[in-house]
mmCIF file of C-alpha atoms and ligand atoms in Angstrom:
data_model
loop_
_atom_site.group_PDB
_atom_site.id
_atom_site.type_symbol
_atom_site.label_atom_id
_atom_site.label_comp_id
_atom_site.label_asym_id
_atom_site.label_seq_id
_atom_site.Cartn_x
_atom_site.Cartn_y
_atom_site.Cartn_z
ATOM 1 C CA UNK Z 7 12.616 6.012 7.683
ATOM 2 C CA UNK Z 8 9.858 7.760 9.432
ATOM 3 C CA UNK Z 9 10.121 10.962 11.560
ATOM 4 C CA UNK Z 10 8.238 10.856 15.119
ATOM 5 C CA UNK Z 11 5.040 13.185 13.224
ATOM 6 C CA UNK Z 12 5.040 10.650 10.541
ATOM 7 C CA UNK Z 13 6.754 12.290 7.658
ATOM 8 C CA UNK Z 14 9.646 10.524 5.623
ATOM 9 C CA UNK Z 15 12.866 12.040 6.501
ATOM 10 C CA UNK Z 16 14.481 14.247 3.606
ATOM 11 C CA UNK Z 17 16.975 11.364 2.607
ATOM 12 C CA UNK Z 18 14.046 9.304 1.693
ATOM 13 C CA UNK Z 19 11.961 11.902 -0.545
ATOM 14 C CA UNK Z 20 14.784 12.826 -2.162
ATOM 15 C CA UNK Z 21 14.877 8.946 -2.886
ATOM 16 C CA UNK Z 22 11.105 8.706 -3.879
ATOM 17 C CA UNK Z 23 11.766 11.220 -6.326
ATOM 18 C CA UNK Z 24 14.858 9.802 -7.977
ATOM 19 C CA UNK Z 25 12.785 6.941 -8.509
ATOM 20 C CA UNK Z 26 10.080 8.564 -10.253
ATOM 21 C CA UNK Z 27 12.504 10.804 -12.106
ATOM 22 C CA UNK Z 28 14.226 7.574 -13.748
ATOM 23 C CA UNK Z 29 10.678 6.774 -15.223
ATOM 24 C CA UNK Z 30 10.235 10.736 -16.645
ATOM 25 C CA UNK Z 31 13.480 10.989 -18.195
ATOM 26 C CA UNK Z 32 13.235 6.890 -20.177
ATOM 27 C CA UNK Z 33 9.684 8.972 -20.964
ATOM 28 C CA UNK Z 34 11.865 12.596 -22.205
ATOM 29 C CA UNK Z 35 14.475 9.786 -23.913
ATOM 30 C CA UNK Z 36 12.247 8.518 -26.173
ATOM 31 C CA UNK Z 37 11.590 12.119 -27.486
ATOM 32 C CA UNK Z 38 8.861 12.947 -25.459
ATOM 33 C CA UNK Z 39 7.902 16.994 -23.997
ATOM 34 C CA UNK Z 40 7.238 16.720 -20.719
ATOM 35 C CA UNK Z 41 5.402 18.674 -17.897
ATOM 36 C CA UNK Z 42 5.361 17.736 -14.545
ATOM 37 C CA UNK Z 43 3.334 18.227 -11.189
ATOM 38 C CA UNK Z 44 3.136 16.859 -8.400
ATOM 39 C CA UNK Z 45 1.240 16.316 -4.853
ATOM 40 C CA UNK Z 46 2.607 18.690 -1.721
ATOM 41 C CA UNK Z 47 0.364 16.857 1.231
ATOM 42 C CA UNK Z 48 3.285 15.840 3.453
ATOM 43 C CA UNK Z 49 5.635 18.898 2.808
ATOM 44 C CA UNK Z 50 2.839 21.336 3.384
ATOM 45 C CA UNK Z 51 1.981 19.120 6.546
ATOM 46 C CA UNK Z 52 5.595 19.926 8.119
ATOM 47 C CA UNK Z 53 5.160 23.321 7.138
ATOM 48 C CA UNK Z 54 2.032 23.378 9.407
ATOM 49 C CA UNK Z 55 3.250 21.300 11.945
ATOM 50 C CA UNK Z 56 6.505 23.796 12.302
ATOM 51 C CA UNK Z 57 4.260 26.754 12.186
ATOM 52 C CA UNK Z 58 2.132 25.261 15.315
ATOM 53 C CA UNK Z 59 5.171 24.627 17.013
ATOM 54 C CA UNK Z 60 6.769 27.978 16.547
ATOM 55 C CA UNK Z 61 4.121 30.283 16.521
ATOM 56 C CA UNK Z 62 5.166 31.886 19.830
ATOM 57 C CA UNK Z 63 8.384 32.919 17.943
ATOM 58 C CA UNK Z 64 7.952 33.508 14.995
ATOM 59 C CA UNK Z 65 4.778 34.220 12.904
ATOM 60 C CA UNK Z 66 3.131 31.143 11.234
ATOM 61 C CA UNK Z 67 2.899 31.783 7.223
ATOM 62 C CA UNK Z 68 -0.260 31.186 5.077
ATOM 63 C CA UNK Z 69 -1.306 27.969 3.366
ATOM 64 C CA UNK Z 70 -0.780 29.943 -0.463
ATOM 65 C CA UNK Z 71 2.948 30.403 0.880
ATOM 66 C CA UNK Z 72 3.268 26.982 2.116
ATOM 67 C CA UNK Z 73 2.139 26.112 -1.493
ATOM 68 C CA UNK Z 74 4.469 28.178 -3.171
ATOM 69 C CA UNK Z 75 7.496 27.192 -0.687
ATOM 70 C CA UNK Z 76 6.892 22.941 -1.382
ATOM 71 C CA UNK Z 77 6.733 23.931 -5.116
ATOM 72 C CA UNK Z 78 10.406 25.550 -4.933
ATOM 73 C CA UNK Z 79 11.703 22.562 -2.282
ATOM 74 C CA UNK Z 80 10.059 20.012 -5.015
ATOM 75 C CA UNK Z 81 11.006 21.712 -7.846
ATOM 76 C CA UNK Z 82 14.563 21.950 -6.954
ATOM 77 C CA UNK Z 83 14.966 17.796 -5.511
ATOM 78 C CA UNK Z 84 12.931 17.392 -9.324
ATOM 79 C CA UNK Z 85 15.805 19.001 -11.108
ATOM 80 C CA UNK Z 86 18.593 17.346 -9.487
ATOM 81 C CA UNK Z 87 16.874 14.307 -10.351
ATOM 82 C CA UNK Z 88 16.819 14.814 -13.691
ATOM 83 C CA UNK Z 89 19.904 16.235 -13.991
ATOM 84 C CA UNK Z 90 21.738 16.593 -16.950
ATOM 85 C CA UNK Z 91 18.391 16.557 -18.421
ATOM 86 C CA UNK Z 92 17.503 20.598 -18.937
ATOM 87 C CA UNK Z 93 14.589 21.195 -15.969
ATOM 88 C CA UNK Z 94 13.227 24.144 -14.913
ATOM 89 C CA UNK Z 95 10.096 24.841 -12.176
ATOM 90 C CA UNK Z 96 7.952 27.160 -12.509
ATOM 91 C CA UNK Z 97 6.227 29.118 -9.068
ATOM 92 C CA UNK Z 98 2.607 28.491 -10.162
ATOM 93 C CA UNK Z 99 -0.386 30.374 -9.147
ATOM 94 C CA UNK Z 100 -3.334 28.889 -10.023
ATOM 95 C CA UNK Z 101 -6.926 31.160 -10.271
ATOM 96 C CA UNK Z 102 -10.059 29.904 -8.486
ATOM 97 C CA UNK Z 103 -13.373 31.419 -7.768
ATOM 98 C CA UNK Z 104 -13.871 33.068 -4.678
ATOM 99 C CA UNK Z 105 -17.539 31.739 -5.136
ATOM 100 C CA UNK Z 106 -16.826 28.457 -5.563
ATOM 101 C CA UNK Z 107 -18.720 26.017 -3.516
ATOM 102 C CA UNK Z 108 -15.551 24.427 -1.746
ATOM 103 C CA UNK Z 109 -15.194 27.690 0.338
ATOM 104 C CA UNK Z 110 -18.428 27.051 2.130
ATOM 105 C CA UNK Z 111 -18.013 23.309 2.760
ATOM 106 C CA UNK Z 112 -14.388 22.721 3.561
ATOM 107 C CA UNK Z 113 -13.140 19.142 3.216
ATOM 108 C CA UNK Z 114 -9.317 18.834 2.070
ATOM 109 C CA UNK Z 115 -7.533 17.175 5.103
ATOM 110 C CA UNK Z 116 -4.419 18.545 6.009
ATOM 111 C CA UNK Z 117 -1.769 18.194 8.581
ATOM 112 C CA UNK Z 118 -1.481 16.055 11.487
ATOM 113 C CA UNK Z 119 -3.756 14.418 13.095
ATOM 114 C CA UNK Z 120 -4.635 16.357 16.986
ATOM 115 C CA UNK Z 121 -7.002 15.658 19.960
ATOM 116 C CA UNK Z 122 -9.739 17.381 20.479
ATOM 117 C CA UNK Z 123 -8.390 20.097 22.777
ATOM 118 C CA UNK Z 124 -5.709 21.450 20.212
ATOM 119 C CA UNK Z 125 -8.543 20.967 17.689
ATOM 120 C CA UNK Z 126 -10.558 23.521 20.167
ATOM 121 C CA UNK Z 127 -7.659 25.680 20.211
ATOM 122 C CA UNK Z 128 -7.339 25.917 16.334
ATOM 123 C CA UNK Z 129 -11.144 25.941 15.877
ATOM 124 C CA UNK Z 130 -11.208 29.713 18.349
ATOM 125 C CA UNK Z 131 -8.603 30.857 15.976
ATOM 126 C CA UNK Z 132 -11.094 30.786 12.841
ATOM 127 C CA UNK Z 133 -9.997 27.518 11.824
ATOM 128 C CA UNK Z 134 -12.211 24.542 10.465
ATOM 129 C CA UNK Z 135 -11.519 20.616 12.073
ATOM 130 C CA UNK Z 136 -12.968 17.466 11.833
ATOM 131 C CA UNK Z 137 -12.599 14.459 13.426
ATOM 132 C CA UNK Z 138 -11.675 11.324 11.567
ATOM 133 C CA UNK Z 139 -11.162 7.490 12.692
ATOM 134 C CA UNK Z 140 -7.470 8.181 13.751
ATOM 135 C CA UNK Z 141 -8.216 11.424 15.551
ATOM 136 C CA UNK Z 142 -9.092 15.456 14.436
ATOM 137 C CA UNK Z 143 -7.508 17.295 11.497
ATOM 138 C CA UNK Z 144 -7.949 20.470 9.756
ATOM 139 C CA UNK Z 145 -9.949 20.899 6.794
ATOM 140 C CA UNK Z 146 -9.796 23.579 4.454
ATOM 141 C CA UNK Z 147 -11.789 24.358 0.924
ATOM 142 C CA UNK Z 148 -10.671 22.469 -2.098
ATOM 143 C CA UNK Z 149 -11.876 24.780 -5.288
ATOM 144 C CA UNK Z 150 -11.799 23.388 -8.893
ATOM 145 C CA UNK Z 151 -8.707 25.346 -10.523
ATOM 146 C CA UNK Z 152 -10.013 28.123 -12.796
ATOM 147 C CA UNK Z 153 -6.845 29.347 -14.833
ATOM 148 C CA UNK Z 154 -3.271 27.801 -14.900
ATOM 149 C CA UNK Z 155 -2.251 32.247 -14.538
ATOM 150 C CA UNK Z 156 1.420 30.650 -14.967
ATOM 151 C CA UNK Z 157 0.951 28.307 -18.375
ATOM 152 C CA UNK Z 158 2.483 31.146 -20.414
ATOM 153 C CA UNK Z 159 6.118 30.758 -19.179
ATOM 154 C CA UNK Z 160 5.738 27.411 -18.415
ATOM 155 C CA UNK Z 161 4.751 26.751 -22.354
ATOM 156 C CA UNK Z 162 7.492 28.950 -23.377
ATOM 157 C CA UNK Z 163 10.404 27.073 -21.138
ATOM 158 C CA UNK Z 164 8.951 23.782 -23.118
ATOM 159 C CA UNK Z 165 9.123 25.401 -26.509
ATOM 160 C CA UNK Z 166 12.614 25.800 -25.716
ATOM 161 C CA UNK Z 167 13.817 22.549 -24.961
ATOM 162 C CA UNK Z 168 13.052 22.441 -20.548
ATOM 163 C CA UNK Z 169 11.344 19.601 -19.329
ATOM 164 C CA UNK Z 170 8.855 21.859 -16.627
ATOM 165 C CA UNK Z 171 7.466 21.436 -13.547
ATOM 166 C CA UNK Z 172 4.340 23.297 -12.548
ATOM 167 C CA UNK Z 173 1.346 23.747 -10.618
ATOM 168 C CA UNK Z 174 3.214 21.668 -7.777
ATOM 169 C CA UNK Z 175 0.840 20.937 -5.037
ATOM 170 C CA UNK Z 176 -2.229 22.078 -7.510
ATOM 171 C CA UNK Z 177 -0.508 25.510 -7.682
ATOM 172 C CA UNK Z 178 -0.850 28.516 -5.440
ATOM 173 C CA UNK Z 179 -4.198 29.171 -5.193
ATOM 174 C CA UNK Z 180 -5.120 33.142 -6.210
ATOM 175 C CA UNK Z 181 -8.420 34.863 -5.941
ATOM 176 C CA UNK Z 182 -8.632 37.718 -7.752
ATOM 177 C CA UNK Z 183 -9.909 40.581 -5.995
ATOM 178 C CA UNK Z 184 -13.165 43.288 -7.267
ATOM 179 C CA UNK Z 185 -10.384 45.495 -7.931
ATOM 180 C CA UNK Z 186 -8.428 42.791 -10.174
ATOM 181 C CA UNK Z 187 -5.364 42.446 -7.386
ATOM 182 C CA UNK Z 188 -4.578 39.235 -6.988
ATOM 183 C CA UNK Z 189 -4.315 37.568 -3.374
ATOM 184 C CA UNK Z 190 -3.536 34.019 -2.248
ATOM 185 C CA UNK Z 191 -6.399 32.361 -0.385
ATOM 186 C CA UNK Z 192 -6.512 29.222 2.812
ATOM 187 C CA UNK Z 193 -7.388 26.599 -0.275
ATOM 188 C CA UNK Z 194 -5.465 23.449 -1.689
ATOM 189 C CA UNK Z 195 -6.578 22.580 -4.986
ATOM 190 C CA UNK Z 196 -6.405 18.966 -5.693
ATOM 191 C CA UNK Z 197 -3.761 17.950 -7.573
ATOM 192 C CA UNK Z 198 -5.206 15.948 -10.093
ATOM 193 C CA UNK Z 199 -7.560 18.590 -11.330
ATOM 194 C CA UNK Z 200 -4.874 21.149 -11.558
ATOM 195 C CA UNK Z 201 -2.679 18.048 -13.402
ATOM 196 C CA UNK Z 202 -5.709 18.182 -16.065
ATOM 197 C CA UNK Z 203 -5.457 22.217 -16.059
ATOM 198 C CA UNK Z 204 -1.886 22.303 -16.491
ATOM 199 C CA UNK Z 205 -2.376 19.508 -19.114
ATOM 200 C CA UNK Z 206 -4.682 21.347 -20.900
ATOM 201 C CA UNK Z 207 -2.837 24.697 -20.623
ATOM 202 C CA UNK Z 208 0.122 23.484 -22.109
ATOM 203 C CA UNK Z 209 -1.651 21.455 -25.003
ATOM 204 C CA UNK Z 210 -0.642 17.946 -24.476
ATOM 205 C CA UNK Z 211 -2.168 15.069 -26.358
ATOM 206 C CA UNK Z 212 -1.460 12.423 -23.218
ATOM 207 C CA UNK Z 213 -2.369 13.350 -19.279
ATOM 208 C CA UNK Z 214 -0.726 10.780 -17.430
ATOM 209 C CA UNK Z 215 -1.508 10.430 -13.424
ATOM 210 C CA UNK Z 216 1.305 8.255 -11.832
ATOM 211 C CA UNK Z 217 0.077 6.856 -8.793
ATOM 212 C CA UNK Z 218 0.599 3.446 -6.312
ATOM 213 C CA UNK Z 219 -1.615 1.040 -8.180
ATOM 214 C CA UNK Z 220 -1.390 -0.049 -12.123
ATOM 215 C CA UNK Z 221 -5.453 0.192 -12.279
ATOM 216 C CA UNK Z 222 -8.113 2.122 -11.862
ATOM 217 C CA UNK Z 223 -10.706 -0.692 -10.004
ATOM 218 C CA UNK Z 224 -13.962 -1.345 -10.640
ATOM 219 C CA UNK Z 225 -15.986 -2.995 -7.470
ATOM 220 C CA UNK Z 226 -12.582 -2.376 -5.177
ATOM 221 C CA UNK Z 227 -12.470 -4.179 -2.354
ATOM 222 C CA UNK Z 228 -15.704 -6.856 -3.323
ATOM 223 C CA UNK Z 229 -14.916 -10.467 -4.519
ATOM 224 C CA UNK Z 230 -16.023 -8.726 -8.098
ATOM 225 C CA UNK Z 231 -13.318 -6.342 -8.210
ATOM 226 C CA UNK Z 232 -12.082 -5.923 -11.512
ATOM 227 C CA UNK Z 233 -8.672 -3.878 -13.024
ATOM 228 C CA UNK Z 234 -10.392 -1.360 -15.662
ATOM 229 C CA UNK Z 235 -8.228 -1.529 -18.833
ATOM 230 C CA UNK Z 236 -8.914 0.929 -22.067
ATOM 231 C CA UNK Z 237 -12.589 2.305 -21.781
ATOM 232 C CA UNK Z 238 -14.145 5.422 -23.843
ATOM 233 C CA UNK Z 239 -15.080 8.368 -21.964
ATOM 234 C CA UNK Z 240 -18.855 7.226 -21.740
ATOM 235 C CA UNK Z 241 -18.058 3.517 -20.255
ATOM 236 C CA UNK Z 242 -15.793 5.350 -17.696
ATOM 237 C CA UNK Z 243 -18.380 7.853 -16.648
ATOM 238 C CA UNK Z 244 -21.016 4.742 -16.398
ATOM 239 C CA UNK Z 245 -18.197 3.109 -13.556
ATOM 240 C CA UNK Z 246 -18.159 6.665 -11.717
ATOM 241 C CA UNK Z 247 -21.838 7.156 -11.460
ATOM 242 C CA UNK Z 248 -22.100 3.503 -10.091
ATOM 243 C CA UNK Z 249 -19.654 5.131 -7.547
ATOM 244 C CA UNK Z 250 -16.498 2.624 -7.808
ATOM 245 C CA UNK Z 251 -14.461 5.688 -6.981
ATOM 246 C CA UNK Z 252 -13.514 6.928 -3.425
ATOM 247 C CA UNK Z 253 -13.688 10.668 -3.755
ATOM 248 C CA UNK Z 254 -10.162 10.910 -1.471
ATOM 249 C CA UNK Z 255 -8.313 8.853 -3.918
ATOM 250 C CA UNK Z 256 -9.285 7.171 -7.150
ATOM 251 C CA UNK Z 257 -12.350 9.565 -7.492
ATOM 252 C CA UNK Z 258 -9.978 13.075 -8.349
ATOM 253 C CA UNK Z 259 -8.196 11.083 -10.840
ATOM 254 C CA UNK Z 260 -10.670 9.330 -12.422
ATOM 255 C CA UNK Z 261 -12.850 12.825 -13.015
ATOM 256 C CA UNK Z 262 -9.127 14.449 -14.086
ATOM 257 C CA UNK Z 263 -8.757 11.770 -16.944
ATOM 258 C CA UNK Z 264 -12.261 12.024 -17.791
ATOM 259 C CA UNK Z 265 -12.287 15.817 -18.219
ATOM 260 C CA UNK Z 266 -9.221 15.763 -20.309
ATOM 261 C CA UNK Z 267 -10.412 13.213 -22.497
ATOM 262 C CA UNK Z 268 -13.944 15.067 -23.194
ATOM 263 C CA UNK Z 269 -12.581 18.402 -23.606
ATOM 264 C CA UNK Z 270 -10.438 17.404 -26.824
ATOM 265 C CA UNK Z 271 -7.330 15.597 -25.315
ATOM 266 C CA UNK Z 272 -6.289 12.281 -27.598
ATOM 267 C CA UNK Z 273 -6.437 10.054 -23.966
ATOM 268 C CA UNK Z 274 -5.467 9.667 -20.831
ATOM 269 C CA UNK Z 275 -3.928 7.325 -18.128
ATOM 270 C CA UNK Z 276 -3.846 5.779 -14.838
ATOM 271 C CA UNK Z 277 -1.113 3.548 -13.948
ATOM 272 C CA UNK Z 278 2.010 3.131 -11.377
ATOM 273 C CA UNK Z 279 4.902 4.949 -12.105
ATOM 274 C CA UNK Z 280 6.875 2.502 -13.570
ATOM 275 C CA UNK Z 281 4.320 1.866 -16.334
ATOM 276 C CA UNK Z 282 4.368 5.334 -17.524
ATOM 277 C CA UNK Z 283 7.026 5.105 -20.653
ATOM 278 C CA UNK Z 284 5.084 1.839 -21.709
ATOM 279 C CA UNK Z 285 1.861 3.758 -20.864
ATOM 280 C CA UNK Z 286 2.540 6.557 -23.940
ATOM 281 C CA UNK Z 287 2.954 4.147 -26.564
ATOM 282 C CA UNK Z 288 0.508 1.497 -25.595
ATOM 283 C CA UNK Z 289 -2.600 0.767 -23.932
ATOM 284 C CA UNK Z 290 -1.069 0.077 -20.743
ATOM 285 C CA UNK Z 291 -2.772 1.137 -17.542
ATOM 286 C CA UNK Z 292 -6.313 2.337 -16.929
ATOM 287 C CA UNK Z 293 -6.582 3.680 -20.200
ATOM 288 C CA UNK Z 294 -9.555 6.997 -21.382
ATOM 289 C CA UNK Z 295 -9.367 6.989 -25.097
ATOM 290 C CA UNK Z 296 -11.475 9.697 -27.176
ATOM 291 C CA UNK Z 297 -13.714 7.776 -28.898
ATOM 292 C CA UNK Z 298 -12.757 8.234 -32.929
HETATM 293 N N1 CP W 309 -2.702 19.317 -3.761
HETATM 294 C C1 CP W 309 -2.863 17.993 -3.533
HETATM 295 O O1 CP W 309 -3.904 17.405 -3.864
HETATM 296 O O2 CP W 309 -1.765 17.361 -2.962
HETATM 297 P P1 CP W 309 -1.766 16.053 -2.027
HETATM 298 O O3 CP W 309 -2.597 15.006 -2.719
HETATM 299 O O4 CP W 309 -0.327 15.658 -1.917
HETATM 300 O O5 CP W 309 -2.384 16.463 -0.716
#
């Protein structure tokens, strides 16, 4: 069921997420450690959406605390999910560079679509829209994650027997200030880079990015297009360049799995959710595989 600003009512995520959860704990059966993390658009988009309606009552809170708030909601329906597995979630704050690029050239989407007048409105209040085919929507900067600061517990909860979730939402994004205080920043880190940061961070041998589709394609949407199957790093890099990959959707994950492949991970994989288990052992999937 869908709510009147578009959401899925709380019923159904908690649905979605059994679903998914099924898939990770046939993965945690067969033996396998397991971090998780996860996407926050449409959580951190009622967040918004409740601080616009409310903010002549009570004060609207930060994006970095509507980051850390959707990893505790998400974290928690994860858990119960999982359930008697042993879970634990991890608040993650994850570094970037207050230099980075992203900050001057804001492009993350997020929250509802508006007209142009409440654009207006938002845009005098320091805020950066754009408008888009179905209407205007705030933007905001989308740095590359720097440091995982919250791998060390997270590590630590898998060494002793918790299946973890972290970096939720790409993590809480963190500056850290000239005089080494820390401070959240108006940033959402894309989830699949985090994913590859966490991945990384934690020292697994297999990144796996669930998503709708069982392939990565190659000439999407063209009477050539093609599912990619198992390709080296280099072939992989050859399809991105020849620009097969939509930078809002395939393009993230696609650069995540390449990343993790060329900076020492075994490989890495893009599938649906329900081919993850089969995804581990075989070559199921779009698959990266470090070239031997
Ligand atoms: N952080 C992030 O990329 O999440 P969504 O894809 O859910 O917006």
């Amino acid at each position: 069921m869908t709510a009147p600003d578009g959401s899925a009512a709380p019923a159904d995520q908690k649905r979605a997420i059994e679903r998914a959860m099924t898939h990770v704990a046939d993965l945690i059966g067969h033996g396998h450690r397991v971090a998780i993390t996860h996407g926050n658009g449409p959580q951190v988009g009622n967040i918004l959406l409740k601080n616009q309606l409310t903010a002549h009552v009570v004060p609207p809170v930060p994006l970095d605390w509507c980051g850390a708030q959707t990893q505790g909601t998400l974290g928690a329906l994860i858990m119960n999910a999982l359930d008697p597995i042993p879970a634990a979630t991890v608040v993650t704050r994850t570094l970037v560079d207050p230099g980075d690029p992203a900050f001057h050239d804001p492009v993350k989407p997020i929250g509802q679509y508006f007209s142009v007048v409440e654009a207006r409105r938002f845009q005098a209040l320091g805020q950066t829209w754009r408008e888009f085919e179905r209407g205007w929507r705030r933007v905001v900067a989308s740095p590359r994650p720097v440091q995982i600061l919250d791998a060390a517990p997270a590590v630590a909860l898998m060494e002793a027997g918790y299946t973890v979730v972290a970096a939720g939402g790409g993590g809480v994004p963190v500056v850290r200030d000239a005089d080494g205080r820390l401070h959240g920043v108006e940033a959402v880190i894309d989830k699949d880079h985090a994913a590859c940061a966490l991945a990384q961070a934690v020292g697994a041998d297999i990144l796996v990015i669930a998503t709708d589709v069982p392939h990565a394609i190659a000439g999407y949407g063209t009477p050539e297009a093609r599912p990619i199957g198992s390709v080296t790093p280099k072939e992989m890099r050859v399809l991105q360049a020849e620009g097969h990959f939509a930078s809002g959707s395939m393009g993230p994950k696609v650069e995540a799995a390449l990343r993790f492949v060329e900076e020492g991970g075994a490989k890495a994989v893009i599938t649906s959710l329900d081919n993850i288990a089969a995804a581990i052992s075989g070559n199921i999937g779009t698959t990266v595989n470090r070239e031997s």
